[in-house]
Short mmCIF file of C-alpha atoms in Angstrom, two decimals:
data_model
loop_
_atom_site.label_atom_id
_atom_site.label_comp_id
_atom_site.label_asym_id
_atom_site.label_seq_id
_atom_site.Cartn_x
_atom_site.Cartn_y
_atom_site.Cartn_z
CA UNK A 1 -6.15 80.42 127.19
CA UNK A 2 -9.17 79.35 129.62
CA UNK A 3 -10.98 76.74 128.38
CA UNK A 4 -14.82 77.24 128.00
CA UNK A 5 -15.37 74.67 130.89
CA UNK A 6 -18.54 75.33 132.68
CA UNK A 7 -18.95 74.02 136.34
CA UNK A 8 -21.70 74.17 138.98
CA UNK A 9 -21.12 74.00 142.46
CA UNK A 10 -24.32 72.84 144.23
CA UNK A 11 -26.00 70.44 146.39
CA UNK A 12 -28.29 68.01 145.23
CA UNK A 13 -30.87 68.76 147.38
CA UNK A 14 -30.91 72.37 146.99
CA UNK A 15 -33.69 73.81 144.28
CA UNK A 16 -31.54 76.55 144.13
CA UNK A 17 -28.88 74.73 142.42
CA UNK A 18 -31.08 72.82 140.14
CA UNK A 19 -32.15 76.06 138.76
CA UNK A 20 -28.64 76.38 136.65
CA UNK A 21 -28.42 73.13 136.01
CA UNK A 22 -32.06 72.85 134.42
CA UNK A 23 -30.69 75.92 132.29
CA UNK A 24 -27.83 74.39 131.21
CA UNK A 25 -29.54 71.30 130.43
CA UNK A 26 -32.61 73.71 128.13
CA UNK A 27 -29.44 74.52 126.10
CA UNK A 28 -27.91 71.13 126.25
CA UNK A 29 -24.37 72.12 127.50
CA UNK A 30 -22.33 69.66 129.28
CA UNK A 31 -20.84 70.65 132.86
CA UNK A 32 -19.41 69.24 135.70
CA UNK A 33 -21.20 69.23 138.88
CA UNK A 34 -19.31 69.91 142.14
CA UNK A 35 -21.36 68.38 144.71
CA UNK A 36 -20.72 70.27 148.28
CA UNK A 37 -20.50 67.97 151.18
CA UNK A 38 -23.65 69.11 153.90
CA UNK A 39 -22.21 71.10 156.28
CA UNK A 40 -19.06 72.26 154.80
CA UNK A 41 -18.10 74.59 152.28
CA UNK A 42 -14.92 74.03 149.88
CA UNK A 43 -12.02 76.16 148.90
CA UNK A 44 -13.36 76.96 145.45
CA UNK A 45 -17.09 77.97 146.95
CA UNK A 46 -15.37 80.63 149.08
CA UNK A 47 -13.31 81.36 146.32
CA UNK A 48 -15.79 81.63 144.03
CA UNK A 49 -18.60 83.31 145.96
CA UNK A 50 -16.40 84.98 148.69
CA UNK A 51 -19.14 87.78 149.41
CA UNK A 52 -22.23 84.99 150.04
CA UNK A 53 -20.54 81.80 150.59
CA UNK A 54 -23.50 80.33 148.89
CA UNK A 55 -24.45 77.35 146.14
CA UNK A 56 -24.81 77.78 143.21
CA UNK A 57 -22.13 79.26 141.55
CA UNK A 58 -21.80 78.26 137.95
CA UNK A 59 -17.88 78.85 136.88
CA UNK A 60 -17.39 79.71 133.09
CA UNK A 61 -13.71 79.43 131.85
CA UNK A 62 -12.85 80.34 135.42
CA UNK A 63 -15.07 83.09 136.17
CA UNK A 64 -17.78 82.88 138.69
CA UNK A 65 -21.25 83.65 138.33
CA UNK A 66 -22.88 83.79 141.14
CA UNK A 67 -27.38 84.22 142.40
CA UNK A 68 -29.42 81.36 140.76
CA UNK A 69 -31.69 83.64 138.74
CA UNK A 70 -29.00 85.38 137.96
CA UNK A 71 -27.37 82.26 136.57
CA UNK A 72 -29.96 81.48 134.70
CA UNK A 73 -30.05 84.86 132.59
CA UNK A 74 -26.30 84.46 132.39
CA UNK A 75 -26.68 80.90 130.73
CA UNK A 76 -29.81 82.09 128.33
CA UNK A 77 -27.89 85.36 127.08
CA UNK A 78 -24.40 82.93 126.67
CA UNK A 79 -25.94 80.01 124.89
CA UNK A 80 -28.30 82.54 123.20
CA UNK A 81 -27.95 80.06 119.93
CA UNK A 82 -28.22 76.60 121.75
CA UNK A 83 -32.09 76.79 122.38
CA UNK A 84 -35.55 78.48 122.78
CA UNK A 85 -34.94 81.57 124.88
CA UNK A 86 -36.09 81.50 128.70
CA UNK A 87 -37.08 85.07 128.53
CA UNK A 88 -39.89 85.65 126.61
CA UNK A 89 -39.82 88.49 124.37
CA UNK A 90 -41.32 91.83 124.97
CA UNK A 91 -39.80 93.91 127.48
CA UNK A 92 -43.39 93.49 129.66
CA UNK A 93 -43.38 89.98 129.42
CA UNK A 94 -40.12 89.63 131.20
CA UNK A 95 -40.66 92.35 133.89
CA UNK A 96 -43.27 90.10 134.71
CA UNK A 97 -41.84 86.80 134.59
CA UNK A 98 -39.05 88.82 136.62
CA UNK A 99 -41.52 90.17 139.29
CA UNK A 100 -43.13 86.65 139.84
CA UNK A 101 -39.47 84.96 140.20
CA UNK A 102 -38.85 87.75 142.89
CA UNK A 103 -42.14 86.90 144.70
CA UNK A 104 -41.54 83.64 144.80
CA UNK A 105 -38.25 83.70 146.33
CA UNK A 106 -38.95 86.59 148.71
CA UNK A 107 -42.54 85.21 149.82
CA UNK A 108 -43.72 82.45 148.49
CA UNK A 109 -40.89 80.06 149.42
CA UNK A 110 -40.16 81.67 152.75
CA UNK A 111 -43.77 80.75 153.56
CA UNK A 112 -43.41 77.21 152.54
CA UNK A 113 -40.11 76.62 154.66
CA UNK A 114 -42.39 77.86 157.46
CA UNK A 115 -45.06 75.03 157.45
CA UNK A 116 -42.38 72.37 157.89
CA UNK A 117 -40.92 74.74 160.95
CA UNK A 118 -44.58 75.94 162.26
CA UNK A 119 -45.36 74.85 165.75
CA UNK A 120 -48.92 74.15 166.78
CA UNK A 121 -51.97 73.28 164.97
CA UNK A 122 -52.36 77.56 165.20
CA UNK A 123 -49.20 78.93 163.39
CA UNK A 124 -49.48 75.84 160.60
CA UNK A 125 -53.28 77.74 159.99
CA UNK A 126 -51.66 80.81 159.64
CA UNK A 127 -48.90 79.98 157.59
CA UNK A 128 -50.35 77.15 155.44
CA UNK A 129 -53.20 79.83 154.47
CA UNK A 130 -49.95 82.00 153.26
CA UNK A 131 -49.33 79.85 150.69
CA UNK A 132 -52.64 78.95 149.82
CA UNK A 133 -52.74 82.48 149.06
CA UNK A 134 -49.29 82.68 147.50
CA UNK A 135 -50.53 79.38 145.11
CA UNK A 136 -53.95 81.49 144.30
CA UNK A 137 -51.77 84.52 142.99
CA UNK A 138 -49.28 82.33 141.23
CA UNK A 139 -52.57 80.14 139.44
CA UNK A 140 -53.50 83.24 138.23
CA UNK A 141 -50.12 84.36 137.12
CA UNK A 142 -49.67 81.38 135.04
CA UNK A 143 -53.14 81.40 133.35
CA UNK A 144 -51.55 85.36 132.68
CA UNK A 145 -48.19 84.32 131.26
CA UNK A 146 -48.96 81.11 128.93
CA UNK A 147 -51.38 82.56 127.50
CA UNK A 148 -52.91 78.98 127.04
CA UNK A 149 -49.46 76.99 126.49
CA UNK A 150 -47.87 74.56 128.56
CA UNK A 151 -45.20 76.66 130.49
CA UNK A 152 -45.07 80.18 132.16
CA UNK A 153 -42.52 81.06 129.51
CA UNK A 154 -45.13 79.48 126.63
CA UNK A 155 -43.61 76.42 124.35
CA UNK A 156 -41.05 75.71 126.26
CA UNK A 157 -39.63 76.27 129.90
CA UNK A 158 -38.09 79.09 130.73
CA UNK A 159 -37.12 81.42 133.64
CA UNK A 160 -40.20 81.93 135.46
CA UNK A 161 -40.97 77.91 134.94
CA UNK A 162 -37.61 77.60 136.52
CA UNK A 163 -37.77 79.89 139.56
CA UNK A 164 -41.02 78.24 140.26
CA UNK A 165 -40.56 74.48 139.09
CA UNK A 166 -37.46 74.01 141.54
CA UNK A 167 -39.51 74.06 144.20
CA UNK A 168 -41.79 71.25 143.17
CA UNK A 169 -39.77 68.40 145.23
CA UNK A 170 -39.90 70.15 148.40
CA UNK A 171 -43.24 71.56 147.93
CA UNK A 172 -44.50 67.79 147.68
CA UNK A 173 -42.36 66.52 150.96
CA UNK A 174 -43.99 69.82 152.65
CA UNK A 175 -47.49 68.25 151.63
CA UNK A 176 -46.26 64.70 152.56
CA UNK A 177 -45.17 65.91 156.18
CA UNK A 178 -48.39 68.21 157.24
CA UNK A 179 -50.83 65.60 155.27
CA UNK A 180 -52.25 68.85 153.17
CA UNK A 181 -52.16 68.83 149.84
CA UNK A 182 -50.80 72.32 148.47
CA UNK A 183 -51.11 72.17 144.36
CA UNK A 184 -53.56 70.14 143.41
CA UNK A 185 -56.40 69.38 140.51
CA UNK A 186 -59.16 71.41 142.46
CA UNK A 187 -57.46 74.28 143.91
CA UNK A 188 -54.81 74.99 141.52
CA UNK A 189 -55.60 73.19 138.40
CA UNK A 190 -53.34 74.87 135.78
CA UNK A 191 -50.46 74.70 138.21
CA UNK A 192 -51.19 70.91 138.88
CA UNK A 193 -50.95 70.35 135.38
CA UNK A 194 -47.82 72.27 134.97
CA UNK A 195 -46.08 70.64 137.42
CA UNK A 196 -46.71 67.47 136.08
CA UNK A 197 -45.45 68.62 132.51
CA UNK A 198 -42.50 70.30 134.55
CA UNK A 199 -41.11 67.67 136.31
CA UNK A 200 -41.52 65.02 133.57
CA UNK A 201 -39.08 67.36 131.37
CA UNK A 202 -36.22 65.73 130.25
CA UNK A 203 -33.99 68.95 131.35
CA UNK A 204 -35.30 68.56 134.89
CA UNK A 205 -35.71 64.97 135.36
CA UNK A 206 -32.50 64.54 136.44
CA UNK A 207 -31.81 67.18 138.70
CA UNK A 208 -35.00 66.75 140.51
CA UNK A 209 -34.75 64.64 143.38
CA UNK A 210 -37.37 61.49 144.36
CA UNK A 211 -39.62 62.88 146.80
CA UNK A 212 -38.79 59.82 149.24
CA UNK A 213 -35.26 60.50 148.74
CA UNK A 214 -35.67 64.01 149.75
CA UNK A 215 -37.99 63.27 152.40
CA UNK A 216 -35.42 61.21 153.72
CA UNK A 217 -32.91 63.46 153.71
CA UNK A 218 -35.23 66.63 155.22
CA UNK A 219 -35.97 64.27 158.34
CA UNK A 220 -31.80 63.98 158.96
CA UNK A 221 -31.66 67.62 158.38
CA UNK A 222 -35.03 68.76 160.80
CA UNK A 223 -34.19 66.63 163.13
CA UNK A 224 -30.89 68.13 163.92
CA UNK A 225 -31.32 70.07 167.76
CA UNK A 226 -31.99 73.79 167.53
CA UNK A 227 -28.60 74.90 167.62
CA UNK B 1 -43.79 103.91 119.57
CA UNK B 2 -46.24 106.55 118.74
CA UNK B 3 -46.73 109.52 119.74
CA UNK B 4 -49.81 108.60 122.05
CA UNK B 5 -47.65 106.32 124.52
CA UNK B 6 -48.17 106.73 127.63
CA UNK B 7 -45.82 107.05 130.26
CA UNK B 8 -47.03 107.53 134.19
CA UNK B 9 -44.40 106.76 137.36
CA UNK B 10 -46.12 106.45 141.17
CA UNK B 11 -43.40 107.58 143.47
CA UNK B 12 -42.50 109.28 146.42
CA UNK B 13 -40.33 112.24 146.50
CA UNK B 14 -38.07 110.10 149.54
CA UNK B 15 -37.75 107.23 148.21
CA UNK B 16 -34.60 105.92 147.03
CA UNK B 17 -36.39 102.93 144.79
CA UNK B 18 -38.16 105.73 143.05
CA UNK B 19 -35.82 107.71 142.29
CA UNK B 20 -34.31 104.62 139.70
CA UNK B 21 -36.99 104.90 137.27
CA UNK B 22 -36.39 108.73 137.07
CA UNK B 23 -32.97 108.60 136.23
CA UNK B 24 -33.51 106.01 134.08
CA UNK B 25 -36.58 107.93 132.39
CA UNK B 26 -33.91 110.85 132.03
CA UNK B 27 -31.43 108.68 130.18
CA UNK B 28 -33.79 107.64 127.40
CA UNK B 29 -35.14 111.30 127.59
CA UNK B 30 -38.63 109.48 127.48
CA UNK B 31 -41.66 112.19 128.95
CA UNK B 32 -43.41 111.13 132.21
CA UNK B 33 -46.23 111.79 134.01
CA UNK B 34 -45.50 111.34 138.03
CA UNK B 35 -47.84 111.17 140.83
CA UNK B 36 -46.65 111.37 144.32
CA UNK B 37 -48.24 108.68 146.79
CA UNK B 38 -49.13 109.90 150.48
CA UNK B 39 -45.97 108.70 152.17
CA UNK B 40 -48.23 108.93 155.76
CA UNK B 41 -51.54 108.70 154.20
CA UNK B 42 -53.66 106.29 152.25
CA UNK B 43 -52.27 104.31 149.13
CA UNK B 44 -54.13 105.65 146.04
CA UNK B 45 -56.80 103.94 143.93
CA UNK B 46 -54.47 103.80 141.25
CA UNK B 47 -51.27 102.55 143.08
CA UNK B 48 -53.96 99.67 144.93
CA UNK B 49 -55.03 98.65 141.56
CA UNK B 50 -51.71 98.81 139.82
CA UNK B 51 -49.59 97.05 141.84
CA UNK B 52 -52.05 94.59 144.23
CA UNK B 53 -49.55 91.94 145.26
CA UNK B 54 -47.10 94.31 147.69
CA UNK B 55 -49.16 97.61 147.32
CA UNK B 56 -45.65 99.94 146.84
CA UNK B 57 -44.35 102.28 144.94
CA UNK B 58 -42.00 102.95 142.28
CA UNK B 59 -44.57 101.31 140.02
CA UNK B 60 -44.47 102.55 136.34
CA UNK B 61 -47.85 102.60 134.28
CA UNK B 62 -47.05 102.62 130.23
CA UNK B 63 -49.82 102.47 127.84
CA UNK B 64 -51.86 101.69 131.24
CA UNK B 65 -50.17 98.40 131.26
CA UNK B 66 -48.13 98.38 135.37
CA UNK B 67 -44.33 97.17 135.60
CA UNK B 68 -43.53 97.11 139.52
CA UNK B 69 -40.17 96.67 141.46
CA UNK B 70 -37.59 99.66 140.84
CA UNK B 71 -34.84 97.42 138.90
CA UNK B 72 -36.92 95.69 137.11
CA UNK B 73 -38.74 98.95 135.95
CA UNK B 74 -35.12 100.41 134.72
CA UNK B 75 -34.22 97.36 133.09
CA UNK B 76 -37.67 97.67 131.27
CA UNK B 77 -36.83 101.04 130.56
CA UNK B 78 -33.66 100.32 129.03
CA UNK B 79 -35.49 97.67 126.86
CA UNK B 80 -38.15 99.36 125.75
CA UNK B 81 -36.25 102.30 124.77
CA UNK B 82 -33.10 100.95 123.56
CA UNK B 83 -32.54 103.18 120.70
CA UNK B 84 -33.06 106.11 123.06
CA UNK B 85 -30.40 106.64 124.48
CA UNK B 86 -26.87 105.01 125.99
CA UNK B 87 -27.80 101.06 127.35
CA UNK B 88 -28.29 101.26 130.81
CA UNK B 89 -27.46 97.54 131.62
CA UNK B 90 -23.92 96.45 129.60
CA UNK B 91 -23.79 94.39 126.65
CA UNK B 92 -21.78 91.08 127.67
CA UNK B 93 -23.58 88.88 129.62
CA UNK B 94 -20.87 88.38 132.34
CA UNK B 95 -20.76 92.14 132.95
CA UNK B 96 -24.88 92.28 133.44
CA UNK B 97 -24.33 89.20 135.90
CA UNK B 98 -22.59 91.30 137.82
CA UNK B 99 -24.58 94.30 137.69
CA UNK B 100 -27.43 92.13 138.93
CA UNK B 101 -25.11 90.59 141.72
CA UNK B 102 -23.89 93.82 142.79
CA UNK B 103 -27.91 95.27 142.73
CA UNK B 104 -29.20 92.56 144.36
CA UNK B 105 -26.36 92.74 147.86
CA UNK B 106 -27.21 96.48 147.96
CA UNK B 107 -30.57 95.48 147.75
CA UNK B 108 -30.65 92.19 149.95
CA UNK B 109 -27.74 92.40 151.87
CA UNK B 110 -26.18 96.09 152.31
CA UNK B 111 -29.62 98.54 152.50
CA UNK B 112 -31.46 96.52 154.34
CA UNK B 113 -28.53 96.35 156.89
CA UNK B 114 -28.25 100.09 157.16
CA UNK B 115 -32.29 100.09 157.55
CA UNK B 116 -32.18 97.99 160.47
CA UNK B 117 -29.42 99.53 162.19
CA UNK B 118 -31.01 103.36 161.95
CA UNK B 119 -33.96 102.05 163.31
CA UNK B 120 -32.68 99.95 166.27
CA UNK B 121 -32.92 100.76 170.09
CA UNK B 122 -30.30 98.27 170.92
CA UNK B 123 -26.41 99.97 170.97
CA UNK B 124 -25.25 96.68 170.45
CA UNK B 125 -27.27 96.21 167.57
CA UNK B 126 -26.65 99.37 165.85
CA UNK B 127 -23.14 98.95 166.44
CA UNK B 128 -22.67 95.39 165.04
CA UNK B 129 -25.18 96.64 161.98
CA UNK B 130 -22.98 99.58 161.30
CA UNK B 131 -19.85 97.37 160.88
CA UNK B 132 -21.87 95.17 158.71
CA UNK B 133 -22.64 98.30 156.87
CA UNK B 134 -19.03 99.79 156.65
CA UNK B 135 -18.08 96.19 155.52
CA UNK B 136 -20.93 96.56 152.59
CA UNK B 137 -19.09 99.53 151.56
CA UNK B 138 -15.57 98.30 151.30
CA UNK B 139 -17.00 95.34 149.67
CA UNK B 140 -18.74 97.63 146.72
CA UNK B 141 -15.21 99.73 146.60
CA UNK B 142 -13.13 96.84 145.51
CA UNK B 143 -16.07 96.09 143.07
CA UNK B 144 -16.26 98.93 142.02
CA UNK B 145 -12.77 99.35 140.99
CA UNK B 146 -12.91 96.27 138.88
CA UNK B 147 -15.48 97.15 137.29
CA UNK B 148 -15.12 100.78 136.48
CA UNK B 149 -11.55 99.65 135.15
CA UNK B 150 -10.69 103.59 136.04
CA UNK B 151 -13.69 105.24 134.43
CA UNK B 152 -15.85 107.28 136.46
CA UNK B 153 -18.89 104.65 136.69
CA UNK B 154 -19.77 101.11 137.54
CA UNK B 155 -21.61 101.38 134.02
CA UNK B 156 -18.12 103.14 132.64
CA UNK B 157 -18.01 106.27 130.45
CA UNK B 158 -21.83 107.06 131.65
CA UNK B 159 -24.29 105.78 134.41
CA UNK B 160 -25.28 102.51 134.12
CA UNK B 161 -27.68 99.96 136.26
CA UNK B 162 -25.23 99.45 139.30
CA UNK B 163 -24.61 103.43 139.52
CA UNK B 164 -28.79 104.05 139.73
CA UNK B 165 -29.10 101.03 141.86
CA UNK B 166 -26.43 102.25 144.89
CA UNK B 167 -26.83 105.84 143.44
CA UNK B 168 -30.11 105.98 144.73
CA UNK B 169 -29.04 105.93 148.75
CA UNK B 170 -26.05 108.31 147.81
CA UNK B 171 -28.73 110.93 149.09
CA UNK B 172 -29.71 108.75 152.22
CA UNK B 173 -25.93 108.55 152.94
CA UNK B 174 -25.14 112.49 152.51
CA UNK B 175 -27.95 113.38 154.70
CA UNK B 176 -27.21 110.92 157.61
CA UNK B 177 -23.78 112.59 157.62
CA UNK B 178 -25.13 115.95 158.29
CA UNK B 179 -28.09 114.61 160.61
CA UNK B 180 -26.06 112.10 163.01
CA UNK B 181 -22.31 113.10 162.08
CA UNK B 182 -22.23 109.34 160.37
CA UNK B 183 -19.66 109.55 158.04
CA UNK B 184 -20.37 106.12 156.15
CA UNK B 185 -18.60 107.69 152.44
CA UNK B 186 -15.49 108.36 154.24
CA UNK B 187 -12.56 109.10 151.78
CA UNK B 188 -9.94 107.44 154.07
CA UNK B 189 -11.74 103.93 153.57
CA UNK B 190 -13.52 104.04 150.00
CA UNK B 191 -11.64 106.95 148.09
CA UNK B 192 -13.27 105.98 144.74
CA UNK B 193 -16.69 105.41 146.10
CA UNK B 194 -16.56 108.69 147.80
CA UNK B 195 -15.50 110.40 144.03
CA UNK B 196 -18.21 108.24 141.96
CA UNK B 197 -20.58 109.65 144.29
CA UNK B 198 -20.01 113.08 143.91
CA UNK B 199 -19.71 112.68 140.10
CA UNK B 200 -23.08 110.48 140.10
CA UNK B 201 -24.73 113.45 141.85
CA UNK B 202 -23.65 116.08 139.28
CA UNK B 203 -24.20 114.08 136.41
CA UNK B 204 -27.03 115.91 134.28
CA UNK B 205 -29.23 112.71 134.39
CA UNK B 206 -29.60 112.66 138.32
CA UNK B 207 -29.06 116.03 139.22
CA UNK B 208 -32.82 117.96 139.69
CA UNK B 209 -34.07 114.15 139.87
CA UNK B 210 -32.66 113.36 143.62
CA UNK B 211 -34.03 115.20 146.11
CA UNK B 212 -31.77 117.71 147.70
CA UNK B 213 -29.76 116.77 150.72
CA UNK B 214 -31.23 119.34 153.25
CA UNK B 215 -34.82 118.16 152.12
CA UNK B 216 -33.57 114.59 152.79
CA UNK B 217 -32.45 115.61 156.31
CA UNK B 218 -35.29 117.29 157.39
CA UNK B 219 -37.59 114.57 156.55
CA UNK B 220 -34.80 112.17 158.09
CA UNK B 221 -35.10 114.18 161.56
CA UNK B 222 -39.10 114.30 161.14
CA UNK B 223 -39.29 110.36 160.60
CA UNK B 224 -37.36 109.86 163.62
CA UNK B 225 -39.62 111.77 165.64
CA UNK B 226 -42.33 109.71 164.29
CA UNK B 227 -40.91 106.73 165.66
CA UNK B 228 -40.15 107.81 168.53
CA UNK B 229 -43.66 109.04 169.53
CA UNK B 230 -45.27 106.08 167.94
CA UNK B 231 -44.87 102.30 167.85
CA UNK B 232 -43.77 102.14 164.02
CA UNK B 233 -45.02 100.09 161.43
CA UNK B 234 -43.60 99.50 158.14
#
């Protein structure tokens, strides 16, 4: 009989990993954490996520679940009982807090990987006004979804907060690197607050890294030759 | 739920993303409204205003309130009109995980893999992204056999959110045989994909809602000579 052991297979650095373990921390179940070494992938990863051969993949008795949004639903319908939902709860509300999550993985954050790659005072214009744009949209989406609470989800974090919040430690060694501040009190007030609110959590305090820390650690990884 | 709810769906006729909402529409039996976009002409006022972010289509209007993205429009659907007919997503929340892993490597990985390989002018490409492709497909068989457990569909008994999601290119697939001789559902590699998708084309919910397979080649032949006279843009 499997036991109802839950693992997570991640990196520390990765804000894709921190999204499950945020989750699992909203609904205050224990796991272990199965730290990858950089640059290598273990037995269980391909194992577990032979089709990607990506982090995170959250193991439940055994069986793999792999995509971190995915994840995330998996561990709010699971541990339905264990906490506030993450989903809010009319069929609209989610397809939007769904559509933003998408955005923000297939735009938003592409564009922010690009200012810390962009060559030339031109292409860091051009992409840094990407996500100025992205961060106007997303402003405006959370004034939308809380409705005048503290999170995207309302009360109390949830999905879209997640998708989003993950983000936050690389979004403020991105600022740190090109000297430009990205969310901030004047151009993205309600964000700035959020993220504030966000990191402070005591779900995601411990899975977010130290911006130094992280800075650190994106200097060894940039500065690697283009292969 | 009155009777004064309002149900619209912006599509076009080709498109395998809106195609999803219809079947999905036909499972809860819910009435619909559709408007078909321009695919070479000007976006509508109403698709502009609806969905401003990416400016595409499906995008589903109810009670003039927009939900965009094709997945997350059936997965609305199925919410919104639970008591309408058979759940579209399944009930255990392992099982919908990996409906949504399975939608999102057609959608991520697999279709956009086949995209790129129609369109490119490289042989080396197009041969590399057709393996890729083929690989896609034997990856989705063995899925699919776990999942189905021997019925006839991802979703079991009836069609469920993995069958609309990779039932939507069965179409693309069919007609790509007939136009280039590309036999991609080849019975020799993926026997049971080849059989689900015959029986998700009969199935009363998607037949009359995909568009038929000598429509889809025609307008398969006329897009290539589009590109081919023109520098494309997506």
């Amino acid at each position: 009989m499997a036991s109802d052991e839950v693992k997570v297979i991640g990196a520390w650095a990765s804000p894709f990993v921190m999204r499950p373990r945020i989750a699992l921390n909203l609904k205050s179940v224990p796991y272990e954490f199965l730290q990858e070494s950089f640059g290598a992938k273990s037995e269980l990863l391909l194992k577990s996520n032979p089709v990607h051969k990506k982090i995170p993949v959250l193991l439940h008795a055994d069986k793999p679940v792999c995509e971190s949004n995915i994840i995330v639903e998996y561990v709010d319908e699971t541990w339905s009982a264990s906490g506030p939902s993450m989903l809010p709860s009319t069929p609209y509300d989610r397809a939007i807090a769904r559509f933003w999550a998408a955005y923000i993985d297939e735009k938003w954050f592409p564009s922010l990987k690009s200012i810390l790659k962009a060559e030339g005072e031109e292409e860091k214009k051009a992409v840094l006004a990407q996500v100025e744009e992205g961060n106007a949209l997303l402003e405006k989406a959370f004034n939308d979804c809380s409705k005048g609470k503290p999170f995207f989800n309302g009360d109390h974090i949830g999905y879209l907060d997640i998708a989003f919040g993950c983000f936050l430690a690389w979004l403020r060694v991105t600022e740190l690197a090109g000297g430009h501040k990205l969310i901030d009190e004047v151009k993205t007030p309600s964000l700035s607050k959020w993220a504030e609110r966000f990191c402070n959590d005591p779900a995601v305090k411990p899975v977010m890294p130290e911006t130094a820390t992280l800075a650190e650690f994106a200097k060894k990884i940039f500065a690697k030759p283009p292969a | 739920m009155g009777d004064t709810e309002e149900v619209k769906l912006l599509g076009v006729w080709f498109s395998p993303y809106a195609i999803r909402p219809k079947i999905a529409l036909r499972i809860k039996s819910v009435d619909y409204d559709y408007f078909e976009e321009d695919l070479f002409g000007s976006k509508s006022e109403l698709l502009l205003k609806s969905n401003p972010v990416h400016k595409k289509v499906p995008v589903l209007i109810h009670n003039n309130k927009p939900i965009l993205e094709s997945l997350n429009i059936v997965e609305y659907i199925d919410e919104t009109w639970n008591a309408s007919g058979p759940s579209i997503l399944p009930s255990h929340p392992h099982d919908r995980a990996q409906a949504r892993f399975w939608s999102a490597f057609v959608d991520d990985k697999w279709f956009p893999a086949l995209k790129a390989a129609a369109i490119t002018k490289s042989e080396e490409a197009k041969e590399k992204g057709m393996k890729e492709v083929e690989g896609g497909l034997l990856q989705l068989e063995e899925a699919f056999v776990s999942i189905s457990k021997g019925k006839p569909f991802f979703g079991g008994e009836a069609i469920g959110f993995m069958d609309i999601c990779l039932g939507s290119f069965v179409g693309i697939l069919k007609a790509r045989e007939k136009l280039k001789g590309e036999k991609l559902l080849d019975e020799s590699k993926i026997p049971f994909l080849c059989k689900w998708a015959n029986e998700f084309l009969s199935d009363d919910t998607v037949k009359n809602v995909v568009p038929e397979i000598d429509k889809v080649v025609e307008f398969l032949g006329e897009l290539e000579v589009r590109a081919q006279s023109a520098v494309s843009k997506t």
